[in-house]
XYZ file of C-alpha atoms in Angstrom:
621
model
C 48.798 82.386 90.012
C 46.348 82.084 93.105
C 47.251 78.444 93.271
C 51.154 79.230 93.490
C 50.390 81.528 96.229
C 48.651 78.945 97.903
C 51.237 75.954 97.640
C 54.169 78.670 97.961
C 55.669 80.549 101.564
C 53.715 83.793 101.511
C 56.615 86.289 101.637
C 56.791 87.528 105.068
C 56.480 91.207 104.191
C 53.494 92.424 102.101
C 53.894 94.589 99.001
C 55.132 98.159 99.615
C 54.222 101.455 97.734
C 56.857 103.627 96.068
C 56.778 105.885 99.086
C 57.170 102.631 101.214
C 59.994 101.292 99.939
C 62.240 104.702 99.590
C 61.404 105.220 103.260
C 62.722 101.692 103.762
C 66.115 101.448 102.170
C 67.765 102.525 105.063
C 66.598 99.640 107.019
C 68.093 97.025 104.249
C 71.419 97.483 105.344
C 73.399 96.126 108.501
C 71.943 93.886 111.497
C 68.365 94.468 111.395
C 68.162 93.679 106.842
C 70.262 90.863 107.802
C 67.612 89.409 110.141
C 64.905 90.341 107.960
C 66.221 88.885 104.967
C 66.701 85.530 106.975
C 63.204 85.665 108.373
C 61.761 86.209 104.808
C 64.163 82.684 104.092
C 62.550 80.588 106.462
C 59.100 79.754 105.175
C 61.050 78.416 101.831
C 63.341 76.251 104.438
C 60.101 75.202 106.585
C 57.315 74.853 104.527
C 54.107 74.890 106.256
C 52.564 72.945 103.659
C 54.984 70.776 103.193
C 55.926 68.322 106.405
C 58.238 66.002 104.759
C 60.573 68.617 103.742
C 60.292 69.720 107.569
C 61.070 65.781 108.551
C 63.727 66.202 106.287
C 65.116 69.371 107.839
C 64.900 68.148 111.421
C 66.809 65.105 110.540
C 69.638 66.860 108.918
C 70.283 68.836 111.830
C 69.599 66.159 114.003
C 72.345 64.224 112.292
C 74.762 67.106 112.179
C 74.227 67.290 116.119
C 75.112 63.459 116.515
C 78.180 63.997 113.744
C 79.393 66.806 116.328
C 79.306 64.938 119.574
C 81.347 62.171 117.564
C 84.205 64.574 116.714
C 84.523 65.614 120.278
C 84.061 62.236 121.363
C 86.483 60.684 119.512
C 89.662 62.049 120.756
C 88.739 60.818 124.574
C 88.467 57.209 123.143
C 92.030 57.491 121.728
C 93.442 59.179 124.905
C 91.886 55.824 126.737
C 93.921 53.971 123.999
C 97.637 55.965 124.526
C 96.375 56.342 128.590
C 96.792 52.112 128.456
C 100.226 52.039 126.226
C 101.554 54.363 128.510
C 100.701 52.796 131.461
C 102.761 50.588 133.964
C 103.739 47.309 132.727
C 103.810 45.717 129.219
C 101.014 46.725 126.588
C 100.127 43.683 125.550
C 98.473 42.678 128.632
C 95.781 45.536 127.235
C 96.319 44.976 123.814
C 92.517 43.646 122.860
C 91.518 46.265 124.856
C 94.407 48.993 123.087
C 92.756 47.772 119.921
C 89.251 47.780 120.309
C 89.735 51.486 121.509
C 92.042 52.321 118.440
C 89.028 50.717 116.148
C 86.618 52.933 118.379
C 88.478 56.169 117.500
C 88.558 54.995 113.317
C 84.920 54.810 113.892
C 84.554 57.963 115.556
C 86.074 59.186 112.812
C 84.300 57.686 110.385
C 81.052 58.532 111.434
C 82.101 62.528 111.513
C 83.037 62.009 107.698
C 80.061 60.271 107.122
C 77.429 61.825 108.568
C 77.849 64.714 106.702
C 76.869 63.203 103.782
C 73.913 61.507 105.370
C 73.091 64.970 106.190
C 73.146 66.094 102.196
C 70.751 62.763 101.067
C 68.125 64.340 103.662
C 68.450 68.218 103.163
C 70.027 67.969 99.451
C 66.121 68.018 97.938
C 64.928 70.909 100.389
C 67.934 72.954 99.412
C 67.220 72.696 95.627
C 62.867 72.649 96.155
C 63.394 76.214 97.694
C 65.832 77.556 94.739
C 62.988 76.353 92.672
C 60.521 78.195 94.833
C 62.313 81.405 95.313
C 63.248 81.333 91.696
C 59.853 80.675 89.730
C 58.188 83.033 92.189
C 60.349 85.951 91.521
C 60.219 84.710 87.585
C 56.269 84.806 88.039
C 56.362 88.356 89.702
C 58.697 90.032 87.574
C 55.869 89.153 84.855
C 53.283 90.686 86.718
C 55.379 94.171 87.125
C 54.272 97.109 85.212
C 56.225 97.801 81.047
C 57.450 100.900 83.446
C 59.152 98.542 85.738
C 61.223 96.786 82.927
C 61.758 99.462 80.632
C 63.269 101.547 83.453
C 65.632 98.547 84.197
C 68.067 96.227 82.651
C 67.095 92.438 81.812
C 70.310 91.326 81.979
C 70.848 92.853 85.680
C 67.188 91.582 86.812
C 68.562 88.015 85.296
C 71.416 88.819 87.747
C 69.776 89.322 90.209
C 67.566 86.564 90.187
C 70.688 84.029 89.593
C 72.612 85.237 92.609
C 69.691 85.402 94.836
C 68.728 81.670 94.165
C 72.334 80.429 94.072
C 72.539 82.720 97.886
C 69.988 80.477 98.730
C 71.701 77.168 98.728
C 74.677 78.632 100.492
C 73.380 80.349 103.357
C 71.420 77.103 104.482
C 74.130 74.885 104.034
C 76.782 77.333 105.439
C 74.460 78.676 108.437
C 73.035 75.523 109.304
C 76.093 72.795 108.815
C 78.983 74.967 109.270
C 78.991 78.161 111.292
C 76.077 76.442 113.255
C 77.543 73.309 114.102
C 80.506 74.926 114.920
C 79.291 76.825 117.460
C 77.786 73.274 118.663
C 80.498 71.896 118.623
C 82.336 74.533 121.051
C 79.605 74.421 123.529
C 79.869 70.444 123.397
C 83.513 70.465 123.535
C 83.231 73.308 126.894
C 80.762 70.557 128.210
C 82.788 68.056 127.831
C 86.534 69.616 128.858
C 85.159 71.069 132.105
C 83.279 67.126 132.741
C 86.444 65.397 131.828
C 89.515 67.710 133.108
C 88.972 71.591 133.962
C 86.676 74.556 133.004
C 89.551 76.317 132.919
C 90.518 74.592 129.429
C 87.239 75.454 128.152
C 87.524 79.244 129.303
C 90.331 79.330 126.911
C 89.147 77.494 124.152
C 85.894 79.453 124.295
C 88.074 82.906 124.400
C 89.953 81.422 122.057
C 87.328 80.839 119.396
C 85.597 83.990 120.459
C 88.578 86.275 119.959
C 88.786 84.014 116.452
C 85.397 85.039 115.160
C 85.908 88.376 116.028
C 89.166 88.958 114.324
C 87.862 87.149 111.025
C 84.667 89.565 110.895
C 86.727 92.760 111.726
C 89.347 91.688 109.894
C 87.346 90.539 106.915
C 85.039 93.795 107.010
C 88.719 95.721 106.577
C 89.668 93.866 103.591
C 86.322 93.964 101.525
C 87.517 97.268 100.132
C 90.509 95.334 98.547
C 88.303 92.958 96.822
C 85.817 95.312 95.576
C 88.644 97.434 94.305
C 89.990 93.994 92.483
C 85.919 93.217 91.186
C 85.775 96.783 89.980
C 88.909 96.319 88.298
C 88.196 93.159 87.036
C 84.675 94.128 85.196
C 86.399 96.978 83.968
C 88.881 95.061 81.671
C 86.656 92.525 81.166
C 84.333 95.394 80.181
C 87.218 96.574 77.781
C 87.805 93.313 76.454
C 84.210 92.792 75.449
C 83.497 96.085 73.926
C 86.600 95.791 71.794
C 85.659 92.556 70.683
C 82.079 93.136 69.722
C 83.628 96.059 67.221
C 86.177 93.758 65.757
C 85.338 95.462 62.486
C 85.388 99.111 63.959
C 89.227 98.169 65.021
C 89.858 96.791 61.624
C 88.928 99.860 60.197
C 90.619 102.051 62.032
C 94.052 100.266 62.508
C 93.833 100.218 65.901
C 94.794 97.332 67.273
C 97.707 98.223 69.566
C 95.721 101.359 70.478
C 93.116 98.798 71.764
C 95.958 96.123 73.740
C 97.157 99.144 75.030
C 93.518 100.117 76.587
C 93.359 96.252 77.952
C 96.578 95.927 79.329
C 96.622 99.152 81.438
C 92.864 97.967 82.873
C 94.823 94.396 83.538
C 97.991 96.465 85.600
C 94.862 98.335 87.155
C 93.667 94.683 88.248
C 97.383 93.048 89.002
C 97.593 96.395 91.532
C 94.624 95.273 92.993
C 94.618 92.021 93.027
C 98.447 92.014 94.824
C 96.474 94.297 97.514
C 93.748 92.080 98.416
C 96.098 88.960 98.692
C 98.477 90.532 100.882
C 95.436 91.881 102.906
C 94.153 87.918 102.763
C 97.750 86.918 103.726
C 97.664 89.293 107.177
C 94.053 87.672 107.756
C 95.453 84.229 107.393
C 98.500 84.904 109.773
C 96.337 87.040 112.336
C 94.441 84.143 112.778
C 96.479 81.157 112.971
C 98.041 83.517 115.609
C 95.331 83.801 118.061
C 94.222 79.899 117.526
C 97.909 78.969 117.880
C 98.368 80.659 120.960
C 95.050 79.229 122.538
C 96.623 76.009 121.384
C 99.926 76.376 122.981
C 98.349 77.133 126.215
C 95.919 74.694 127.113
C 98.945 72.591 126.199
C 101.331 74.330 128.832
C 98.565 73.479 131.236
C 98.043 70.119 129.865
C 101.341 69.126 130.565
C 101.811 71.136 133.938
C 99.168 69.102 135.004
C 100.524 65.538 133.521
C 103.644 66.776 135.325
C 101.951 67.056 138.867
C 100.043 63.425 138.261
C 96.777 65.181 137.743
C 96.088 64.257 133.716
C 97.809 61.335 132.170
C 99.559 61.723 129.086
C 96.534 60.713 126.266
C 95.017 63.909 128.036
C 97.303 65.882 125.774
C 96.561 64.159 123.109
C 93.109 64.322 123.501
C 93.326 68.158 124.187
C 95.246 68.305 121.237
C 92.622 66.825 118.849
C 89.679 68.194 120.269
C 91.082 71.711 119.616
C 92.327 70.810 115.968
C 89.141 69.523 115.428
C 87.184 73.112 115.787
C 89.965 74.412 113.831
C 88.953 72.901 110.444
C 85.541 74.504 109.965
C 87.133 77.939 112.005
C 89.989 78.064 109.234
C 86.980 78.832 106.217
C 85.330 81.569 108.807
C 87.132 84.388 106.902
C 85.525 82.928 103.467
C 82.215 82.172 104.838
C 81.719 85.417 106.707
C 82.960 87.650 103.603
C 80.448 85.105 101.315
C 77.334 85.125 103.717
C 77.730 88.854 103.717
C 77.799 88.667 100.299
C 74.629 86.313 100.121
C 72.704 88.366 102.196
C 72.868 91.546 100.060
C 72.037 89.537 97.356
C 69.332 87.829 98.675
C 67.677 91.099 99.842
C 68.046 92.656 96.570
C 66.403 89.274 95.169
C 63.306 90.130 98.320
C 63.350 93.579 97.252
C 61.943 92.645 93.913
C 59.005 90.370 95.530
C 58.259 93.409 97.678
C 57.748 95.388 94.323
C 53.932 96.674 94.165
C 52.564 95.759 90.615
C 51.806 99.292 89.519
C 48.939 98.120 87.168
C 47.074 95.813 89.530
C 43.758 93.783 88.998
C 40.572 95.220 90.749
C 39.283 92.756 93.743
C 37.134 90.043 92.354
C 37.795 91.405 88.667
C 35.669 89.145 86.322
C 37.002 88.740 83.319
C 36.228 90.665 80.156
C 33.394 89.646 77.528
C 34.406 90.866 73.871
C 31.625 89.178 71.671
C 31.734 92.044 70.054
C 35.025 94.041 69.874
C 33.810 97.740 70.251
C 36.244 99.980 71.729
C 35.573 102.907 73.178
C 38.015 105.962 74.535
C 35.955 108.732 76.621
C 37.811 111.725 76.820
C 41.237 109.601 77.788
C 44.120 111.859 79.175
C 47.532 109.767 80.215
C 51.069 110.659 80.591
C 54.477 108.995 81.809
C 55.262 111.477 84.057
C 53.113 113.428 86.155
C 54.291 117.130 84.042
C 54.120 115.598 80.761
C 50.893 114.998 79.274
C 51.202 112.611 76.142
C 47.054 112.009 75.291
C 44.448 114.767 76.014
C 41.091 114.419 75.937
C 40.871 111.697 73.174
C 38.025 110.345 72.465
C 36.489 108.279 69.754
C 34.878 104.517 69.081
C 35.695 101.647 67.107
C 32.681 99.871 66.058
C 32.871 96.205 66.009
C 34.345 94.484 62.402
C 35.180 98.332 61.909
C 39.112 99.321 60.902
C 40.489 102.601 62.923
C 43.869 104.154 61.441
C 45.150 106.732 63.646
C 47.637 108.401 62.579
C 50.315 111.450 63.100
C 53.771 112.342 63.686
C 56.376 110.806 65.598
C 55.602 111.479 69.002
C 52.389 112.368 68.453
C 51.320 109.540 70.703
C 49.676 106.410 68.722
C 51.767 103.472 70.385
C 50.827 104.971 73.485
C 46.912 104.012 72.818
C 48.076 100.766 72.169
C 49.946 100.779 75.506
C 46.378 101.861 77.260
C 44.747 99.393 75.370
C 46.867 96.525 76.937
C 46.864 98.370 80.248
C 50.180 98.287 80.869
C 49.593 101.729 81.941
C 46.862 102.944 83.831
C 45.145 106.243 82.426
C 44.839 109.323 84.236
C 41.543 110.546 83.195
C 38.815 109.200 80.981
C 37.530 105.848 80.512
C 38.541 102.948 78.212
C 35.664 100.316 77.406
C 35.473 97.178 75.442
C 31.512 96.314 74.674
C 30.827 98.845 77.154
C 33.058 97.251 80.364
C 35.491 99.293 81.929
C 39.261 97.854 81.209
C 39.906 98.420 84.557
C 37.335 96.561 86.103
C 38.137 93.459 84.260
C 40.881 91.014 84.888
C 44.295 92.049 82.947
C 43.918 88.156 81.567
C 40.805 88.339 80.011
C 41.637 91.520 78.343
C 44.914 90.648 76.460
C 43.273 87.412 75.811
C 40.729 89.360 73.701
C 43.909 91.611 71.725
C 46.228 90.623 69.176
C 49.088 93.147 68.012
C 51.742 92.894 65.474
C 53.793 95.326 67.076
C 56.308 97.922 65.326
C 59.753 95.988 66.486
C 59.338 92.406 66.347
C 61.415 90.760 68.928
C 61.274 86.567 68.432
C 62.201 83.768 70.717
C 65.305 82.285 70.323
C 63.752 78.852 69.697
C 62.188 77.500 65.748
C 59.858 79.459 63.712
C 57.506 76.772 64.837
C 57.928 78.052 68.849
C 57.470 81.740 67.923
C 54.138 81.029 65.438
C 52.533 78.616 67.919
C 53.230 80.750 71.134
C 50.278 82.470 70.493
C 48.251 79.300 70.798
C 50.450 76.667 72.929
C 50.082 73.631 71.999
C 48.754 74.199 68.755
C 48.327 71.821 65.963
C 50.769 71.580 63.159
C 48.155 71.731 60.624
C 47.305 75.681 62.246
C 50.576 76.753 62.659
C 51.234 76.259 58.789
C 47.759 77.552 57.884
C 48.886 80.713 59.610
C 52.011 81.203 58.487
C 50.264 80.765 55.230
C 48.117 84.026 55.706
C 51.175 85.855 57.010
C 52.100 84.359 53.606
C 55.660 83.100 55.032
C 54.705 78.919 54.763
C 56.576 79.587 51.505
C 60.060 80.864 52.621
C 59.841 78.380 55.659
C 59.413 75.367 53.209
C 62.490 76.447 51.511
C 64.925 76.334 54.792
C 67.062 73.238 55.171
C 65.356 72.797 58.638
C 61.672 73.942 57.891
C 59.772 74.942 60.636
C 62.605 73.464 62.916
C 64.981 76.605 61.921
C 65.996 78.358 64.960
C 65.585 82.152 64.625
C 68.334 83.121 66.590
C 68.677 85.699 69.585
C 65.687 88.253 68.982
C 65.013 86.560 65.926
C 68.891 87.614 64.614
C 68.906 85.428 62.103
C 65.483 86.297 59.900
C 65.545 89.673 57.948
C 63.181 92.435 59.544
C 60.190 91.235 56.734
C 60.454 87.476 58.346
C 60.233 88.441 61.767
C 57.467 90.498 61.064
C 55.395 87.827 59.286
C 56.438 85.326 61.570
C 54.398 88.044 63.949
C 51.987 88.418 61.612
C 51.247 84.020 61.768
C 51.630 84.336 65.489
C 48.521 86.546 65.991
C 46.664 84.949 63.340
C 46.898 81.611 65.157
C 45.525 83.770 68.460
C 42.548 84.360 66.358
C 41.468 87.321 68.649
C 37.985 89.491 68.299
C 40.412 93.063 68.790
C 43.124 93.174 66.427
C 45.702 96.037 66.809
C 48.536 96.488 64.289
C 51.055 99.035 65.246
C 52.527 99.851 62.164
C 53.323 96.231 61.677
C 54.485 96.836 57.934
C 56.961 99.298 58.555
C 59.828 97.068 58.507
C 58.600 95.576 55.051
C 60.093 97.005 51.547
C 57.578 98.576 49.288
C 56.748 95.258 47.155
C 56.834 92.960 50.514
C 54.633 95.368 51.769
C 52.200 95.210 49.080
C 52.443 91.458 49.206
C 50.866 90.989 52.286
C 48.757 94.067 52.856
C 45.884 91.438 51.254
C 47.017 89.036 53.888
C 46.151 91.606 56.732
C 43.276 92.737 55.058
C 41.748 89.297 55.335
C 42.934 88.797 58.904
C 41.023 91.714 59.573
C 37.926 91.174 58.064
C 35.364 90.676 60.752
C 37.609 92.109 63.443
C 37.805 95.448 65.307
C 40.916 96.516 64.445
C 43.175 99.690 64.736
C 46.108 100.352 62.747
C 48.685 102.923 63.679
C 50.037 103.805 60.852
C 53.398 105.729 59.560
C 52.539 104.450 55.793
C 48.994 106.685 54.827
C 49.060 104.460 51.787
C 48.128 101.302 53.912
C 44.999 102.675 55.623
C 43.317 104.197 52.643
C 40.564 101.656 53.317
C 39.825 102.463 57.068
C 36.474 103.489 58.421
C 37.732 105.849 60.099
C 41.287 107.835 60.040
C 42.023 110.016 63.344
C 45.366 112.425 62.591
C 47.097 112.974 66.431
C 49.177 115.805 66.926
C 50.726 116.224 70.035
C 48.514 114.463 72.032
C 45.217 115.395 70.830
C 43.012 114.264 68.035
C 43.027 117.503 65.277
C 40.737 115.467 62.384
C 38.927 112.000 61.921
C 37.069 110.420 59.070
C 37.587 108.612 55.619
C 40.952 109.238 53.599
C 38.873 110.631 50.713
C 36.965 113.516 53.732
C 40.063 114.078 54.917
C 42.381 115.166 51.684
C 39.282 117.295 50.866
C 39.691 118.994 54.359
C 43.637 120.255 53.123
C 44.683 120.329 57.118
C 47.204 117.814 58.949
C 46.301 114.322 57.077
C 46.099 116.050 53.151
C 49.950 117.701 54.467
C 51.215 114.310 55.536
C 50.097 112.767 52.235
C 51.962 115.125 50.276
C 54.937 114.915 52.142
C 55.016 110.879 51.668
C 53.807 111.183 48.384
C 56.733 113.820 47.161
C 58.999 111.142 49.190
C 57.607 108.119 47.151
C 57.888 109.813 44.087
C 60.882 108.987 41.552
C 63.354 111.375 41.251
C-alpha cells in the first residue's frame, strides 16, 4: 500500500474525522464542492510522476486548439471562393483559383473532423489510466475501512458508487476539456476573428448570443431536473416492483396472485408514463427556448450582413461566411442542455466517490508499527471492556489467557458476546479498556498485517467466492500448489465429495457459495484455513451449520488441525469442546465460570444448566 501511495496522486484533501466530515457536508454542495471536487481530479489528469501522460495531455489540447481555429477558418476560405464567382466578369477566368479555395475549405473541414480523433489516440490512454487510478484506489481504501464502516452500509450501493464515480471520470475530462472548453475557444477565436475581418459589432452579438444561450440552458436545465428525478424515482420504483415480484415467483404462485401483482406494476408504469410525458415536454420547451435565442442572434447578424452587402461594405461570401461561422458554434451549443444536466450529474457523483477516500480508517495502524511475532501463539485479554456504541457495553472486564498449543472454548448465550472476542482479536474494532496481547505484544502496537497473518478462523456463516472450490481453498495461500490445496481439503475431509463433481476442483460454487449445501461451504472453510497453516487458530462455532453425523465426521479433522495450535472455539454445541483446556461460560458480557467441562458440571451454575438444556434437546423423544 505505501508503494501505491507513492506512484498514485495523493488526494488533495487529507483524511477527516467523524466530526470533520459532518461539519463539512454543507460545503459539498453548489460552487465551491464543484471546484473542490475538480481540484481533487486534477492530480489523476496531471500526474506528477508521470510526464508522458502530461505530454499527452498538452498535445490533446493543443490539437483541439488548432482543430478550433480550422472551423472558424474555414468558412473565410469559402467566402474568398463565392467572393470570386460573384465577382465581375466570367468565373472561369478564376476558376484554378475558385477551386483551389473550394479544396481549401474540404480541407478545413477535414481537419476539424479529424483532429478530434487525433485528439482521442493522445488523451484516450490518460482518460482510462486515471479510471484505473481512481478506481483501484478507492477499491484499496474501502478495504482498509473499519467491519463498522461496511456493515453500516450497503455493498451493492458502495459498488455504485464506485462505478459512477469512475465512469464520471471519463466524462467530465472529455466533456470539460473538448467540448464546453473548446467551445468557449472557439467563441473567443471566432470574436477575434469577426471584429479583424468585418465588425466587433458581429461579435458583440454572437458573444451575447452564446452568453444568453448558456444561461438559458443552465437555468432552464436546473428547472427541469425535478422532472427527471420525478421520472428516475418512478422508474426504480417499478423496476423495484418488477424485481421483488419476480424474485417470489413461488410466493405469487402460491397465493394466486398474479393479476394482483400486474396490477401493482402497471400502476408504478402509469406513475412513470406521467412522468416521463412531464420531463419531455419540459425537454421540448428547453429545446425551443433555445433554438429561439440562437435563431434570433442568427437572423441578426444576417440583417446586418446584408445591410452592409447592400451599402458595398461586405461582399456577398461575407454572408456566407457569417453564416457558417455561427452554425459552426451551434453544433457543440445544441448538447449544452445534456452536458450541463450530465456534468452536474458527474460532479455529485464524483464527490460522493471523494467522500469515500476522505473516510478516516477507524482502526488505524500505529506509526512505524512493526509487525507482530507469534512463535508462540499465547493470547492474552487483561481486563478487556468494548462496546459498539458508546451506552452499550458488550465485554466487561474479561480477562483470561490462552497458553500456547492450549484449546479455549468460551461459551454462553446468544448475545452473550463470544463473536465479539473474535472481532477484538482481528481488530476490526478497537477496545475501550484493557489490553489484548499475543506473546506478550500489544495488538495495537503491531501492524494490522502481521496480526491476521498470524489468525485463522472458520467463521459461523461461511460466505465463498463465486469462483471454483479450488479459488476459495487456495485463497488462503495464493498461489498455492495443487498438491496442498487437495491435502487440505483432505483434512477438512471434503477431497472426497470434490472428486465426485463432474468438474472437480474446477466446480464453481456459485454466488456466496449458493450452490454447496451449508456442510460444503463450511469445509471448504475448514481446507481454506488449513492451507493458511496459522500459529492462532480461532473457530467460531464453525460446526454449527453441520448435521449431527457430519459434525461428528470432522470434529477429528479439527481436532488434528488444532493440535499444536492456540486455538479458541466459540462454541453453541457444549458437546464439541468437552476436550478444551479451558471452558469460560459469558453471560452478558462478563465471564461468570472457567475451567475443564468435568470442574464445571460439578460446579451446577451457568455451564452444568446449558448442558442440560442441550442435552434434554438432544435427547429422543
Amino acid at each position: 500500500m505505501r508503494a501505491l501511495s507513492q506512484a498514485h496522486p495523493t488526494p488533495a484533501s487529507p483524511p477527516q474525522s467523524g466530526a470533520d466530515r459532518t461539519a463539512s457536508k454543507g460545503t459539498d454542495e453548489g460552487p465551491s464542492g464543484d471546484l473542490r471536487t475538480l481540484r481533487f481530479l486534477v492530480p489523476y489528469l496531471w500526474p506528477a510522476d508521470n510526464p508522458v501522460y502530461r505530454w499527452r495531455v498538452a498535445g490533446a489540447v493543443g490539437v483541439t486548439l488548432f482543430g478550433q481555429a480550422a472551423v472558424v477558418l474555414a468558412p473565410l476560405v469559402l467566402e474568398a471562393a463565392v467572393n470570386r464567382l460573384s465577382g465581375a466578369g466570367p468565373a472561369t477566368q478564376a476558376i484554378g483559383v475558385i477551386g483551389a479555395l473550394i479544396l481549401g475549405y474540404g480541407l478545413a473541414r477535414l481537419l476539424s473532423v479529424a483532429i478530434p480523433q487525433a485528439r482521442e489516440l493522445l488523451f484516450s490512454k490518460v482518460g482510462q489510466a486515471a479510471q484505473r487510478r481512481v478506481a483501484v484506489e478507492t477499491f484499496q481504501h474501502l478495504h482498509r475501512l473499519s467491519l463498522r464502516f461496511h456493515l453500516e452500509r450497503r455493498t451493492g450501493g458502495l459498488s455504485r458508487v464506485i462505478e459512477r464515480g469512475v465512469k464520471s471520470i471519463d466524462f467530465l475530462y472529455r466533456f470539460l476539456l473538448f467540448n464546453i472548453g473548446p467551445t468557449l475557444i472557439q467563441l473567443v477565436i471566432a470574436s477575434l476573428v469577426v471584429t479583424w475581418r468585418y465588425s466587433g459589432v458581429y461579435a458583440a452579438i454572437a458573444f451575447v448570443t452564446v452568453a444568453a444561450y448558456f444561461w438559458f440552458t443552465a437555468a432552464s436545465t436546473e428547472w427541469r431536473l425535478k422532472f427527471r428525478r420525478e421520472m428516475n424515482a418512478k422508474d426504480t420504483e417499478a423496476n423495484s416492483k418488477a424485481i421483488d415480484s419476480l424474485l417470489n415467483f413461488e410466493t405469487v404462485k402460491y397465493f394466486n396472485n398474479e393479476a394482483f401483482e400486474a396490477t401493482r406494476f402497471d400502476g408504478a408504469m402509469e406513475a412513470y408514463q406521467d412522468a416521463a410525458v412531464r420531463s419531455n415536454l419540459s425537454l421540448a420547451a428547453v429545446n425551443i427556448g433555445q433554438a429561439l435565442i440562437f435563431n434570433a442572434g442568427l437572423t441578426a447578424i444576417l440583417i446586418l450582413a446584408a445591410r452592409a452587402v447592400g451599402a458595398g461594405e461586405l461582399q456577398i461570401g461575407s454572408i456566407v461566411a457569417l453564416s457558417l461561422i455561427m452554425m459552426n458554434l451551434y453544433q457543440p451549443l445544441n448538447i449544452l442542455g445534456f452536458a450541463y444536466r450530465e456534468i452536474k450529474q458527474s460532479l455529485v457523483d464524483m464527490e460522493k466517490m471523494f467522500s469515500l477516500l476522505r473516510e478516516a480508517p477507524e482502526v488505524p495502524d500505529a506509526p512505524g508499527a512493526p509487525d507482530l511475532n507469534a512463535a508462540a501463539g499465547r493470547v492474552t485479554f487483561e481486563t478487556v471492556d468494548f462496546c459498539y456504541e458508546p451506552n452499550r457495553r458488550i465485554l466487561k472486564s474479561v480477562s483470561f489467557e490462552a497458553a500456547p498449543g492450549a484449546t479455549v472454548a468460551i461459551v454462553g448465550a446468544s448475545g452473550a458476546g463470544k463473536s465479539t472476542i473474535s472481532r477484538i482479536l482481528y481488530r476490526f474494532y478497537d477496545i475501550a479498556g484493557g489490553r489484548v496481547t499475543i506473546d506478550g505484544q500489544d495488538i495495537r502496537e503491531v501492524s494490522q498485517d502481521s496480526l491476521r497473518r498470524a489468525l485463522g478462523v472458520v467463521p459461523q456463516d461461511t460466505v465463498l467466492f463465486n469462483d471454483t472450490i479450488r479459488y476459495n481453498i487456495a485463497y488462503a495461500k495464493p498461489g498455492a500448489s495443487e498438491a496442498d490445496v487437495v491435502a487440505a481439503a483432505k483434512l477438512a475431509q471434503i477431497h472426497e465429495f470434490v472428486e465426485s463433481l463432474p468438474d472437480g476442483y474446477d466446480t464453481m460454487v456459485g454466488e456466496r457459495g449458493l450452490k454447496l449445501s451449508g456442510g460444503e461451504k463450511q469445509r471448504v472453510a475448514i481446507a481454506r484455513t488449513i492451507l493458511k497453516d496459522p500459529p492462532i487458530l480461532i473457530l467460531d462455532e464453525a460446526t454449527s451449520a453441520l448435521d449431527s453425523r457430519t459434525e461428528k465426521e470432522i470434529q477429528h479433522a479439527l481436532h488434528e488441525v488444532a493440535r499444536n495450535r492456540t486455538t479458541l472455539v466459540i462454541a453453541h454445541r457444549l458437546s464439541t469442546i468437552v476436550d478444551a483446556d479451558q471452558i469460560l461460560v459469558l453471560k452478558a458480557g462478563e465471564i461468570v465460570e472457567r475451567g475443564t467441562h468435568t470442574e464445571l458440571l460439578s460446579l451446577g451454575g451457568e455451564y452444568a444448566a446449558l448442558w442440560a438444556q442441550q442435552s434434554d434437546l438432544d435427547a429422543p423423544h
